């Protein structure tokens, strides 16, 4: 974190008395972990804090300390808004209502596709999780990282890296995790509760989705329709995780999972094998993410959405393969 950035962030936070923190819609472990940790850190600085997210925390992180305090709407007067893990303004959902748009907005995020929508934008794609950035902020401003804060931040890092296995994990990630463990967080507990444990109904739903897998020219895709979810009574926010396990399929370069939500929209989760990039295709469809893990949300009939998305993915994969083929020739000519 550069000195000028610390100053800019401090200049927004220090005069603010009532702060609204917003995590992205359909929150994941990083969104909820960063939200709860930042809330606790700011309260320790005597700030009045409201934590908000349009959708409820998934069961995998609902056990984190303070998660029952997350509200589905913002009320009362506010001096400053802080968005966490949101790559664009729409990711704040309906929490970011019209009356808030005139207030200063601090955008803290690690997505390469971030659209810099804040008054101050602290966007660091070298961090594996927004939680890692919140730790750096606490350290830069001399705020004490208590045990509950450390647990929330470690949950953010562990879920976004699938327990330190994604290609962006480096020495700085492990150092941050070490500091959180030293502050009292248990890595085995966080990994078990936020990653490994899942309801049996979800496993049964995933089994149905796996039996409907299609592999076409390195693109592996499947769907979870509303009827499939209803069969096992799995809520809309209980379907993440399938794309992560499919990302390990050797025959697949790109994985696409379509999930029909109750509100009629379709959530599209993308995963790529190293060497491929799905953030571009996700961004071109109005979503965002990271090179190896991205997503978007589209409205409309499931079959039409699938045709549209798979068409774009096929084009993107073909372009990436063509670029990869031309690369050795470029380096040959350099030699
Ligand atoms: P997921 O597949 O939900 O685990 O998401 C993988 C990555 O893509 C995460 O970094 C998300 O923040 C991002 N992402 C997922 N869905 C969307 C969306 N609708 N818009 C923007 N980014 C998304
Ligand atoms: Mn997230
Ligand atoms: Mn994240």
mmCIF file of C-alpha atoms and ligand atoms in Angstrom:
data_model
loop_
_atom_site.group_PDB
_atom_site.id
_atom_site.type_symbol
_atom_site.label_atom_id
_atom_site.label_comp_id
_atom_site.label_asym_id
_atom_site.label_seq_id
_atom_site.Cartn_x
_atom_site.Cartn_y
_atom_site.Cartn_z
ATOM 1 C CA UNK A 1 0.000 0.000 0.000
ATOM 2 C CA UNK A 2 1.650 3.248 -1.123
ATOM 3 C CA UNK A 3 1.912 6.197 1.259
ATOM 4 C CA UNK A 4 -0.276 8.394 -0.937
ATOM 5 C CA UNK A 5 -2.972 5.726 -1.013
ATOM 6 C CA UNK A 6 -2.871 5.276 2.763
ATOM 7 C CA UNK A 7 -3.252 9.042 3.087
ATOM 8 C CA UNK A 8 -6.178 9.162 0.660
ATOM 9 C CA UNK A 9 -7.940 6.297 2.451
ATOM 10 C CA UNK A 10 -7.243 7.823 5.863
ATOM 11 C CA UNK A 11 -8.564 11.197 4.714
ATOM 12 C CA UNK A 12 -11.887 9.577 3.847
ATOM 13 C CA UNK A 13 -12.190 7.404 6.953
ATOM 14 C CA UNK A 14 -10.921 9.717 9.655
ATOM 15 C CA UNK A 15 -13.604 12.480 9.498
ATOM 16 C CA UNK A 16 -16.450 9.968 8.915
ATOM 17 C CA UNK A 17 -18.605 9.073 11.930
ATOM 18 C CA UNK A 18 -21.246 6.843 10.364
ATOM 19 C CA UNK A 19 -19.927 4.428 7.804
ATOM 20 C CA UNK A 20 -21.881 2.059 5.562
ATOM 21 C CA UNK A 21 -19.987 -1.036 4.407
ATOM 22 C CA UNK A 22 -21.331 -2.918 1.377
ATOM 23 C CA UNK A 23 -20.318 -6.388 0.176
ATOM 24 C CA UNK A 24 -21.217 -7.661 -3.296
ATOM 25 C CA UNK A 25 -24.524 -9.303 -4.203
ATOM 26 C CA UNK A 26 -24.576 -13.093 -3.865
ATOM 27 C CA UNK A 27 -21.697 -12.771 -1.407
ATOM 28 C CA UNK A 28 -18.883 -15.302 -1.080
ATOM 29 C CA UNK A 29 -16.453 -15.925 1.769
ATOM 30 C CA UNK A 30 -14.223 -13.011 0.814
ATOM 31 C CA UNK A 31 -17.117 -10.545 0.566
ATOM 32 C CA UNK A 32 -18.559 -11.562 3.952
ATOM 33 C CA UNK A 33 -15.171 -12.032 5.673
ATOM 34 C CA UNK A 34 -13.948 -8.591 4.525
ATOM 35 C CA UNK A 35 -17.254 -6.956 5.458
ATOM 36 C CA UNK A 36 -17.317 -8.371 8.999
ATOM 37 C CA UNK A 37 -13.623 -7.724 9.632
ATOM 38 C CA UNK A 38 -13.766 -4.148 8.346
ATOM 39 C CA UNK A 39 -16.882 -3.521 10.459
ATOM 40 C CA UNK A 40 -15.194 -4.776 13.600
ATOM 41 C CA UNK A 41 -11.974 -2.823 12.900
ATOM 42 C CA UNK A 42 -13.908 0.419 12.340
ATOM 43 C CA UNK A 43 -16.023 -0.070 15.466
ATOM 44 C CA UNK A 44 -12.791 -0.416 17.431
ATOM 45 C CA UNK A 45 -11.956 3.089 16.091
ATOM 46 C CA UNK A 46 -15.258 4.322 17.574
ATOM 47 C CA UNK A 47 -17.047 4.551 14.236
ATOM 48 C CA UNK A 48 -20.744 3.823 13.910
ATOM 49 C CA UNK A 49 -20.914 1.089 11.326
ATOM 50 C CA UNK A 50 -23.696 -0.503 9.268
ATOM 51 C CA UNK A 51 -22.915 -3.738 7.426
ATOM 52 C CA UNK A 52 -25.044 -4.433 4.372
ATOM 53 C CA UNK A 53 -25.462 -6.901 1.548
ATOM 54 C CA UNK A 54 -28.456 -7.409 -0.738
ATOM 55 C CA UNK A 55 -28.330 -11.221 -0.379
ATOM 56 C CA UNK A 56 -27.781 -13.360 2.725
ATOM 57 C CA UNK A 57 -24.414 -14.933 3.548
ATOM 58 C CA UNK A 58 -24.096 -18.508 2.295
ATOM 59 C CA UNK A 59 -24.151 -21.212 4.973
ATOM 60 C CA UNK A 60 -20.412 -21.802 4.474
ATOM 61 C CA UNK A 61 -19.596 -18.439 6.099
ATOM 62 C CA UNK A 62 -22.752 -17.740 8.127
ATOM 63 C CA UNK A 63 -20.847 -18.985 11.205
ATOM 64 C CA UNK A 64 -18.328 -16.119 11.057
ATOM 65 C CA UNK A 65 -18.489 -13.800 14.091
ATOM 66 C CA UNK A 66 -20.960 -10.954 13.486
ATOM 67 C CA UNK A 67 -22.606 -12.388 10.354
ATOM 68 C CA UNK A 68 -26.102 -12.073 11.838
ATOM 69 C CA UNK A 69 -25.583 -8.292 11.893
ATOM 70 C CA UNK A 70 -25.474 -7.972 8.107
ATOM 71 C CA UNK A 71 -28.556 -6.051 6.998
ATOM 72 C CA UNK A 72 -30.414 -6.403 3.702
ATOM 73 C CA UNK A 73 -30.785 -2.622 3.398
ATOM 74 C CA UNK A 74 -29.110 0.589 4.539
ATOM 75 C CA UNK A 75 -30.953 2.830 6.969
ATOM 76 C CA UNK A 76 -30.145 6.003 8.925
ATOM 77 C CA UNK A 77 -27.752 8.769 8.089
ATOM 78 C CA UNK A 78 -24.364 7.932 6.569
ATOM 79 C CA UNK A 79 -21.174 9.994 5.973
ATOM 80 C CA UNK A 80 -19.094 7.479 4.007
ATOM 81 C CA UNK A 81 -19.727 4.354 1.939
ATOM 82 C CA UNK A 82 -17.087 1.628 1.607
ATOM 83 C CA UNK A 83 -17.544 -1.125 -0.984
ATOM 84 C CA UNK A 84 -15.717 -4.393 -0.420
ATOM 85 C CA UNK A 85 -14.874 -7.001 -3.083
ATOM 86 C CA UNK A 86 -17.121 -5.218 -5.638
ATOM 87 C CA UNK A 87 -15.656 -5.008 -9.146
ATOM 88 C CA UNK A 88 -18.250 -2.527 -10.380
ATOM 89 C CA UNK A 89 -20.962 -0.289 -8.971
ATOM 90 C CA UNK A 90 -23.768 -2.724 -9.826
ATOM 91 C CA UNK A 91 -22.165 -5.367 -7.606
ATOM 92 C CA UNK A 92 -23.347 -3.308 -4.595
ATOM 93 C CA UNK A 93 -26.888 -4.144 -5.741
ATOM 94 C CA UNK A 94 -29.897 -2.274 -4.392
ATOM 95 C CA UNK A 95 -28.038 -1.369 -1.165
ATOM 96 C CA UNK A 96 -26.374 1.479 -3.074
ATOM 97 C CA UNK A 97 -29.575 3.475 -3.348
ATOM 98 C CA UNK A 98 -29.892 6.906 -4.966
ATOM 99 C CA UNK A 99 -29.534 8.911 -1.718
ATOM 100 C CA UNK A 100 -26.044 7.419 -1.181
ATOM 101 C CA UNK A 101 -24.603 8.381 -4.555
ATOM 102 C CA UNK A 102 -23.709 11.924 -3.421
ATOM 103 C CA UNK A 103 -21.552 10.594 -0.545
ATOM 104 C CA UNK A 104 -17.831 9.805 -0.742
ATOM 105 C CA UNK A 105 -17.270 6.189 -1.774
ATOM 106 C CA UNK A 106 -14.161 4.167 -0.951
ATOM 107 C CA UNK A 107 -13.754 1.213 -3.343
ATOM 108 C CA UNK A 108 -11.599 -1.568 -1.853
ATOM 109 C CA UNK A 109 -11.214 -4.496 -4.238
ATOM 110 C CA UNK A 110 -8.777 -6.943 -5.835
ATOM 111 C CA UNK A 111 -10.484 -7.719 -9.177
ATOM 112 C CA UNK A 112 -8.502 -6.950 -12.317
ATOM 113 C CA UNK A 113 -11.814 -6.011 -13.988
ATOM 114 C CA UNK A 114 -12.586 -3.269 -11.396
ATOM 115 C CA UNK A 115 -14.150 -0.231 -13.063
ATOM 116 C CA UNK A 116 -12.727 2.355 -10.580
ATOM 117 C CA UNK A 117 -16.193 3.620 -9.613
ATOM 118 C CA UNK A 118 -15.249 5.150 -6.237
ATOM 119 C CA UNK A 119 -14.179 8.567 -4.998
ATOM 120 C CA UNK A 120 -11.000 6.812 -3.905
ATOM 121 C CA UNK A 121 -10.202 3.502 -5.603
ATOM 122 C CA UNK A 122 -7.865 1.127 -3.831
ATOM 123 C CA UNK A 123 -7.731 -1.778 -6.264
ATOM 124 C CA UNK A 124 -4.917 -4.283 -5.941
ATOM 125 C CA UNK A 125 -5.120 -7.359 -8.216
ATOM 126 C CA UNK A 126 -1.863 -8.648 -6.708
ATOM 127 C CA UNK A 127 -3.844 -9.475 -3.564
ATOM 128 C CA UNK A 128 -5.600 -12.851 -3.630
ATOM 129 C CA UNK A 129 -8.564 -11.539 -1.669
ATOM 130 C CA UNK A 130 -10.056 -8.259 -0.508
ATOM 131 C CA UNK A 131 -9.495 -9.702 2.983
ATOM 132 C CA UNK A 132 -5.734 -9.501 2.382
ATOM 133 C CA UNK A 133 -6.144 -5.794 1.591
ATOM 134 C CA UNK A 134 -8.182 -5.211 4.764
ATOM 135 C CA UNK A 135 -5.339 -6.775 6.760
ATOM 136 C CA UNK A 136 -2.844 -4.423 5.064
ATOM 137 C CA UNK A 137 -5.078 -1.442 5.824
ATOM 138 C CA UNK A 138 -5.271 -2.394 9.509
ATOM 139 C CA UNK A 139 -1.488 -2.771 9.631
ATOM 140 C CA UNK A 140 -0.861 0.506 7.787
ATOM 141 C CA UNK A 141 -3.165 2.445 10.118
ATOM 142 C CA UNK A 142 -1.971 0.694 13.288
ATOM 143 C CA UNK A 143 -5.353 -0.930 14.049
ATOM 144 C CA UNK A 144 -5.252 -4.017 16.252
ATOM 145 C CA UNK A 145 -6.250 -7.259 14.525
ATOM 146 C CA UNK A 146 -8.296 -9.133 17.128
ATOM 147 C CA UNK A 147 -9.019 -12.864 16.943
ATOM 148 C CA UNK A 148 -12.534 -12.517 15.417
ATOM 149 C CA UNK A 149 -11.147 -10.133 12.797
ATOM 150 C CA UNK A 150 -8.337 -12.586 12.005
ATOM 151 C CA UNK A 151 -10.851 -15.448 11.606
ATOM 152 C CA UNK A 152 -12.982 -13.411 9.165
ATOM 153 C CA UNK A 153 -9.955 -12.311 7.132
ATOM 154 C CA UNK A 154 -8.508 -15.816 6.993
ATOM 155 C CA UNK A 155 -11.901 -17.105 5.776
ATOM 156 C CA UNK A 156 -11.744 -14.532 2.949
ATOM 157 C CA UNK A 157 -8.252 -15.615 1.908
ATOM 158 C CA UNK A 158 -8.955 -19.345 2.269
ATOM 159 C CA UNK A 159 -12.183 -19.250 0.242
ATOM 160 C CA UNK A 160 -10.861 -17.045 -2.587
ATOM 161 C CA UNK A 161 -7.721 -19.210 -2.945
ATOM 162 C CA UNK A 162 -9.445 -22.538 -2.263
ATOM 163 C CA UNK A 163 -7.024 -23.040 0.592
ATOM 164 C CA UNK A 164 -3.914 -21.525 -0.997
ATOM 165 C CA UNK A 165 -4.136 -23.506 -4.249
ATOM 166 C CA UNK A 166 -4.844 -20.819 -6.848
ATOM 167 C CA UNK A 167 -2.019 -19.626 -9.088
ATOM 168 C CA UNK A 168 -2.026 -16.106 -7.607
ATOM 169 C CA UNK A 169 -0.913 -17.342 -4.151
ATOM 170 C CA UNK A 170 2.570 -16.045 -3.373
ATOM 171 C CA UNK A 171 4.851 -15.451 -0.393
ATOM 172 C CA UNK A 172 2.888 -12.326 0.554
ATOM 173 C CA UNK A 173 -0.345 -14.364 0.765
ATOM 174 C CA UNK A 174 1.277 -16.930 3.026
ATOM 175 C CA UNK A 175 2.808 -14.168 5.165
ATOM 176 C CA UNK A 176 -0.621 -12.554 5.566
ATOM 177 C CA UNK A 177 -2.138 -15.926 6.523
ATOM 178 C CA UNK A 178 0.677 -16.530 9.007
ATOM 179 C CA UNK A 179 -0.057 -13.182 10.655
ATOM 180 C CA UNK A 180 -3.751 -14.073 10.898
ATOM 181 C CA UNK A 181 -2.943 -17.460 12.454
ATOM 182 C CA UNK A 182 -0.623 -15.674 14.886
ATOM 183 C CA UNK A 183 -3.535 -13.363 15.742
ATOM 184 C CA UNK A 184 -5.561 -16.426 16.794
ATOM 185 C CA UNK A 185 -7.327 -17.800 13.678
ATOM 186 C CA UNK A 186 -7.379 -21.581 13.229
ATOM 187 C CA UNK A 187 -6.582 -22.542 9.630
ATOM 188 C CA UNK A 188 -8.027 -26.057 9.926
ATOM 189 C CA UNK A 189 -11.316 -24.789 11.380
ATOM 190 C CA UNK A 190 -11.662 -22.021 8.812
ATOM 191 C CA UNK A 191 -10.865 -24.406 5.916
ATOM 192 C CA UNK A 192 -13.213 -27.105 7.178
ATOM 193 C CA UNK A 193 -16.158 -24.805 7.896
ATOM 194 C CA UNK A 194 -15.894 -22.470 4.922
ATOM 195 C CA UNK A 195 -14.708 -24.882 2.213
ATOM 196 C CA UNK A 196 -15.086 -28.575 3.040
ATOM 197 C CA UNK A 197 -18.419 -28.817 4.805
ATOM 198 C CA UNK A 198 -21.573 -28.830 2.728
ATOM 199 C CA UNK A 199 -25.138 -30.027 3.130
ATOM 200 C CA UNK A 200 -25.979 -33.447 1.700
ATOM 201 C CA UNK A 201 -28.727 -31.841 -0.420
ATOM 202 C CA UNK A 202 -26.064 -29.795 -2.204
ATOM 203 C CA UNK A 203 -24.013 -32.908 -2.954
ATOM 204 C CA UNK A 204 -27.137 -34.534 -4.431
ATOM 205 C CA UNK A 205 -27.858 -31.450 -6.553
ATOM 206 C CA UNK A 206 -24.256 -31.402 -7.783
ATOM 207 C CA UNK A 207 -24.561 -35.103 -8.659
ATOM 208 C CA UNK A 208 -27.546 -34.276 -10.895
ATOM 209 C CA UNK A 209 -25.595 -31.413 -12.475
ATOM 210 C CA UNK A 210 -22.548 -33.630 -13.013
ATOM 211 C CA UNK A 211 -24.673 -36.245 -14.747
ATOM 212 C CA UNK A 212 -25.705 -33.523 -17.205
ATOM 213 C CA UNK A 213 -22.161 -32.405 -18.074
ATOM 214 C CA UNK A 214 -21.237 -31.648 -21.688
ATOM 215 C CA UNK A 215 -17.655 -31.522 -22.980
ATOM 216 C CA UNK A 216 -17.201 -29.794 -26.319
ATOM 217 C CA UNK A 217 -13.730 -28.977 -27.604
ATOM 218 C CA UNK A 218 -12.256 -28.349 -24.147
ATOM 219 C CA UNK A 219 -15.313 -26.465 -22.863
ATOM 220 C CA UNK A 220 -17.029 -28.329 -20.011
ATOM 221 C CA UNK A 221 -20.458 -27.061 -19.060
ATOM 222 C CA UNK A 222 -23.561 -27.928 -17.106
ATOM 223 C CA UNK A 223 -26.588 -26.343 -15.514
ATOM 224 C CA UNK A 224 -28.597 -26.211 -12.307
ATOM 225 C CA UNK A 225 -32.170 -25.309 -13.180
ATOM 226 C CA UNK A 226 -34.706 -24.044 -10.697
ATOM 227 C CA UNK A 227 -36.456 -27.425 -10.870
ATOM 228 C CA UNK A 228 -33.188 -29.224 -10.043
ATOM 229 C CA UNK A 229 -32.648 -26.969 -7.023
ATOM 230 C CA UNK A 230 -36.236 -27.400 -5.896
ATOM 231 C CA UNK A 231 -35.910 -31.190 -6.085
ATOM 232 C CA UNK A 232 -33.312 -31.073 -3.291
ATOM 233 C CA UNK A 233 -34.514 -27.828 -1.650
ATOM 234 C CA UNK A 234 -31.204 -26.062 -2.237
ATOM 235 C CA UNK A 235 -31.458 -22.231 -2.034
ATOM 236 C CA UNK A 236 -30.065 -19.904 -4.732
ATOM 237 C CA UNK A 237 -27.022 -19.092 -2.640
ATOM 238 C CA UNK A 238 -26.113 -22.750 -2.084
ATOM 239 C CA UNK A 239 -24.784 -23.599 -5.512
ATOM 240 C CA UNK A 240 -21.284 -22.150 -5.597
ATOM 241 C CA UNK A 241 -18.557 -24.731 -5.344
ATOM 242 C CA UNK A 242 -19.462 -26.944 -8.291
ATOM 243 C CA UNK A 243 -17.423 -24.889 -10.748
ATOM 244 C CA UNK A 244 -14.393 -25.124 -8.450
ATOM 245 C CA UNK A 245 -14.471 -28.912 -8.381
ATOM 246 C CA UNK A 246 -15.011 -29.112 -12.143
ATOM 247 C CA UNK A 247 -12.010 -26.827 -12.709
ATOM 248 C CA UNK A 248 -9.808 -29.841 -11.978
ATOM 249 C CA UNK A 249 -11.166 -31.884 -14.881
ATOM 250 C CA UNK A 250 -8.132 -32.648 -17.042
ATOM 251 C CA UNK A 251 -9.994 -32.589 -20.364
ATOM 252 C CA UNK A 252 -11.391 -29.102 -19.720
ATOM 253 C CA UNK A 253 -9.709 -25.792 -20.517
ATOM 254 C CA UNK A 254 -12.787 -23.777 -19.590
ATOM 255 C CA UNK A 255 -15.661 -24.682 -17.246
ATOM 256 C CA UNK A 256 -19.048 -22.951 -17.389
ATOM 257 C CA UNK A 257 -21.820 -23.563 -14.843
ATOM 258 C CA UNK A 258 -25.274 -22.029 -15.365
ATOM 259 C CA UNK A 259 -27.516 -21.608 -12.311
ATOM 260 C CA UNK A 260 -31.098 -20.451 -12.556
ATOM 261 C CA UNK A 261 -31.968 -18.110 -9.680
ATOM 262 C CA UNK A 262 -35.425 -17.740 -8.111
ATOM 263 C CA UNK A 263 -35.671 -14.186 -9.510
ATOM 264 C CA UNK A 264 -35.408 -15.467 -13.088
ATOM 265 C CA UNK A 265 -31.810 -14.380 -13.708
ATOM 266 C CA UNK A 266 -29.090 -16.844 -14.664
ATOM 267 C CA UNK A 267 -25.789 -16.870 -12.795
ATOM 268 C CA UNK A 268 -22.875 -17.948 -14.948
ATOM 269 C CA UNK A 269 -19.707 -19.196 -13.239
ATOM 270 C CA UNK A 270 -16.521 -19.541 -15.299
ATOM 271 C CA UNK A 271 -13.288 -21.335 -14.463
ATOM 272 C CA UNK A 272 -10.184 -21.622 -16.671
ATOM 273 C CA UNK A 273 -7.171 -23.912 -16.710
ATOM 274 C CA UNK A 274 -3.875 -22.005 -16.295
ATOM 275 C CA UNK A 275 -2.932 -20.453 -19.637
ATOM 276 C CA UNK A 276 -6.553 -19.513 -20.426
ATOM 277 C CA UNK A 277 -8.435 -16.399 -19.284
ATOM 278 C CA UNK A 278 -12.163 -16.198 -18.531
ATOM 279 C CA UNK A 279 -12.213 -12.687 -17.033
ATOM 280 C CA UNK A 280 -12.402 -11.104 -20.499
ATOM 281 C CA UNK A 281 -15.402 -13.081 -21.659
ATOM 282 C CA UNK A 282 -17.125 -12.516 -18.280
ATOM 283 C CA UNK A 283 -16.480 -8.755 -18.519
ATOM 284 C CA UNK A 284 -17.765 -8.685 -22.120
ATOM 285 C CA UNK A 285 -21.027 -10.173 -20.804
ATOM 286 C CA UNK A 286 -21.345 -7.481 -18.121
ATOM 287 C CA UNK A 287 -19.670 -9.476 -15.309
ATOM 288 C CA UNK A 288 -16.114 -9.662 -14.090
ATOM 289 C CA UNK A 289 -13.616 -11.581 -12.022
ATOM 290 C CA UNK A 290 -10.113 -12.967 -12.316
ATOM 291 C CA UNK A 291 -8.321 -14.681 -15.238
ATOM 292 C CA UNK A 292 -8.989 -18.178 -13.849
ATOM 293 C CA UNK A 293 -12.321 -17.566 -12.043
ATOM 294 C CA UNK A 294 -15.001 -15.168 -13.200
ATOM 295 C CA UNK A 295 -18.750 -14.794 -13.510
ATOM 296 C CA UNK A 296 -21.665 -12.818 -14.841
ATOM 297 C CA UNK A 297 -25.414 -12.597 -14.327
ATOM 298 C CA UNK A 298 -27.793 -12.480 -17.270
ATOM 299 C CA UNK A 299 -31.532 -12.239 -17.484
ATOM 300 C CA UNK A 300 -33.672 -14.236 -19.851
ATOM 301 C CA UNK A 301 -34.562 -17.755 -20.732
ATOM 302 C CA UNK A 302 -31.923 -20.318 -19.646
ATOM 303 C CA UNK A 303 -31.504 -21.872 -23.095
ATOM 304 C CA UNK A 304 -31.048 -18.494 -24.777
ATOM 305 C CA UNK A 305 -28.508 -17.448 -22.145
ATOM 306 C CA UNK A 306 -26.621 -20.716 -22.654
ATOM 307 C CA UNK A 307 -26.494 -20.252 -26.441
ATOM 308 C CA UNK A 308 -25.275 -16.681 -26.073
ATOM 309 C CA UNK A 309 -22.646 -17.445 -23.421
ATOM 310 C CA UNK A 310 -21.327 -20.654 -24.983
ATOM 311 C CA UNK A 311 -21.032 -18.882 -28.340
ATOM 312 C CA UNK A 312 -18.908 -16.132 -26.757
ATOM 313 C CA UNK A 313 -16.830 -18.682 -24.822
ATOM 314 C CA UNK A 314 -16.121 -20.711 -28.010
ATOM 315 C CA UNK A 315 -14.972 -17.543 -29.802
ATOM 316 C CA UNK A 316 -12.831 -16.457 -26.848
ATOM 317 C CA UNK A 317 -11.203 -19.902 -26.490
ATOM 318 C CA UNK A 318 -10.496 -20.053 -30.232
ATOM 319 C CA UNK A 319 -8.866 -16.606 -30.114
ATOM 320 C CA UNK A 320 -6.763 -17.543 -27.120
ATOM 321 C CA UNK A 321 -5.590 -20.753 -28.810
ATOM 322 C CA UNK A 322 -4.683 -18.813 -31.959
ATOM 323 C CA UNK A 323 -2.729 -16.285 -29.878
ATOM 324 C CA UNK A 324 -0.935 -19.087 -28.011
ATOM 325 C CA UNK A 325 0.038 -20.709 -31.326
ATOM 326 C CA UNK A 326 1.520 -17.497 -32.635
ATOM 327 C CA UNK A 327 3.566 -16.919 -29.479
ATOM 328 C CA UNK A 328 6.463 -19.390 -30.047
ATOM 329 C CA UNK A 329 6.995 -17.874 -33.505
ATOM 330 C CA UNK A 330 7.281 -14.428 -31.926
ATOM 331 C CA UNK A 331 9.911 -15.641 -29.472
ATOM 332 C CA UNK A 332 11.726 -17.472 -32.311
ATOM 333 C CA UNK A 333 12.037 -14.227 -34.199
ATOM 334 C CA UNK A 334 13.359 -12.523 -31.058
ATOM 335 C CA UNK A 335 16.129 -15.097 -30.729
HETATM 336 P P1 LIG B 1 -17.859 -17.472 -8.466
HETATM 337 O O1 LIG B 1 -17.961 -18.294 -9.709
HETATM 338 O O2 LIG B 1 -19.181 -16.958 -7.987
HETATM 339 O O3 LIG B 1 -17.039 -18.144 -7.394
HETATM 340 O O4 LIG B 1 -17.052 -16.152 -8.871
HETATM 341 C C1 LIG B 1 -15.756 -16.180 -9.377
HETATM 342 C C2 LIG B 1 -15.240 -14.767 -9.519
HETATM 343 O O5 LIG B 1 -16.023 -14.041 -10.463
HETATM 344 C C3 LIG B 1 -15.296 -13.960 -8.242
HETATM 345 O O6 LIG B 1 -14.145 -13.151 -8.181
HETATM 346 C C4 LIG B 1 -16.525 -13.097 -8.386
HETATM 347 O O7 LIG B 1 -16.398 -11.886 -7.703
HETATM 348 C C5 LIG B 1 -16.605 -12.883 -9.893
HETATM 349 N N1 LIG B 1 -18.014 -12.833 -10.294
HETATM 350 C C6 LIG B 1 -18.926 -13.821 -10.189
HETATM 351 N N2 LIG B 1 -20.130 -13.423 -10.656
HETATM 352 C C7 LIG B 1 -19.988 -12.146 -11.070
HETATM 353 C C8 LIG B 1 -20.878 -11.159 -11.641
HETATM 354 N N3 LIG B 1 -22.161 -11.434 -11.872
HETATM 355 N N4 LIG B 1 -20.352 -9.946 -11.918
HETATM 356 C C9 LIG B 1 -19.062 -9.663 -11.677
HETATM 357 N N5 LIG B 1 -18.180 -10.544 -11.151
HETATM 358 C C10 LIG B 1 -18.623 -11.759 -10.839
HETATM 359 MN MN1 LIG B 2 -16.180 -12.167 -3.984
HETATM 360 MN MN1 LIG B 3 -12.573 -11.648 -3.594
#
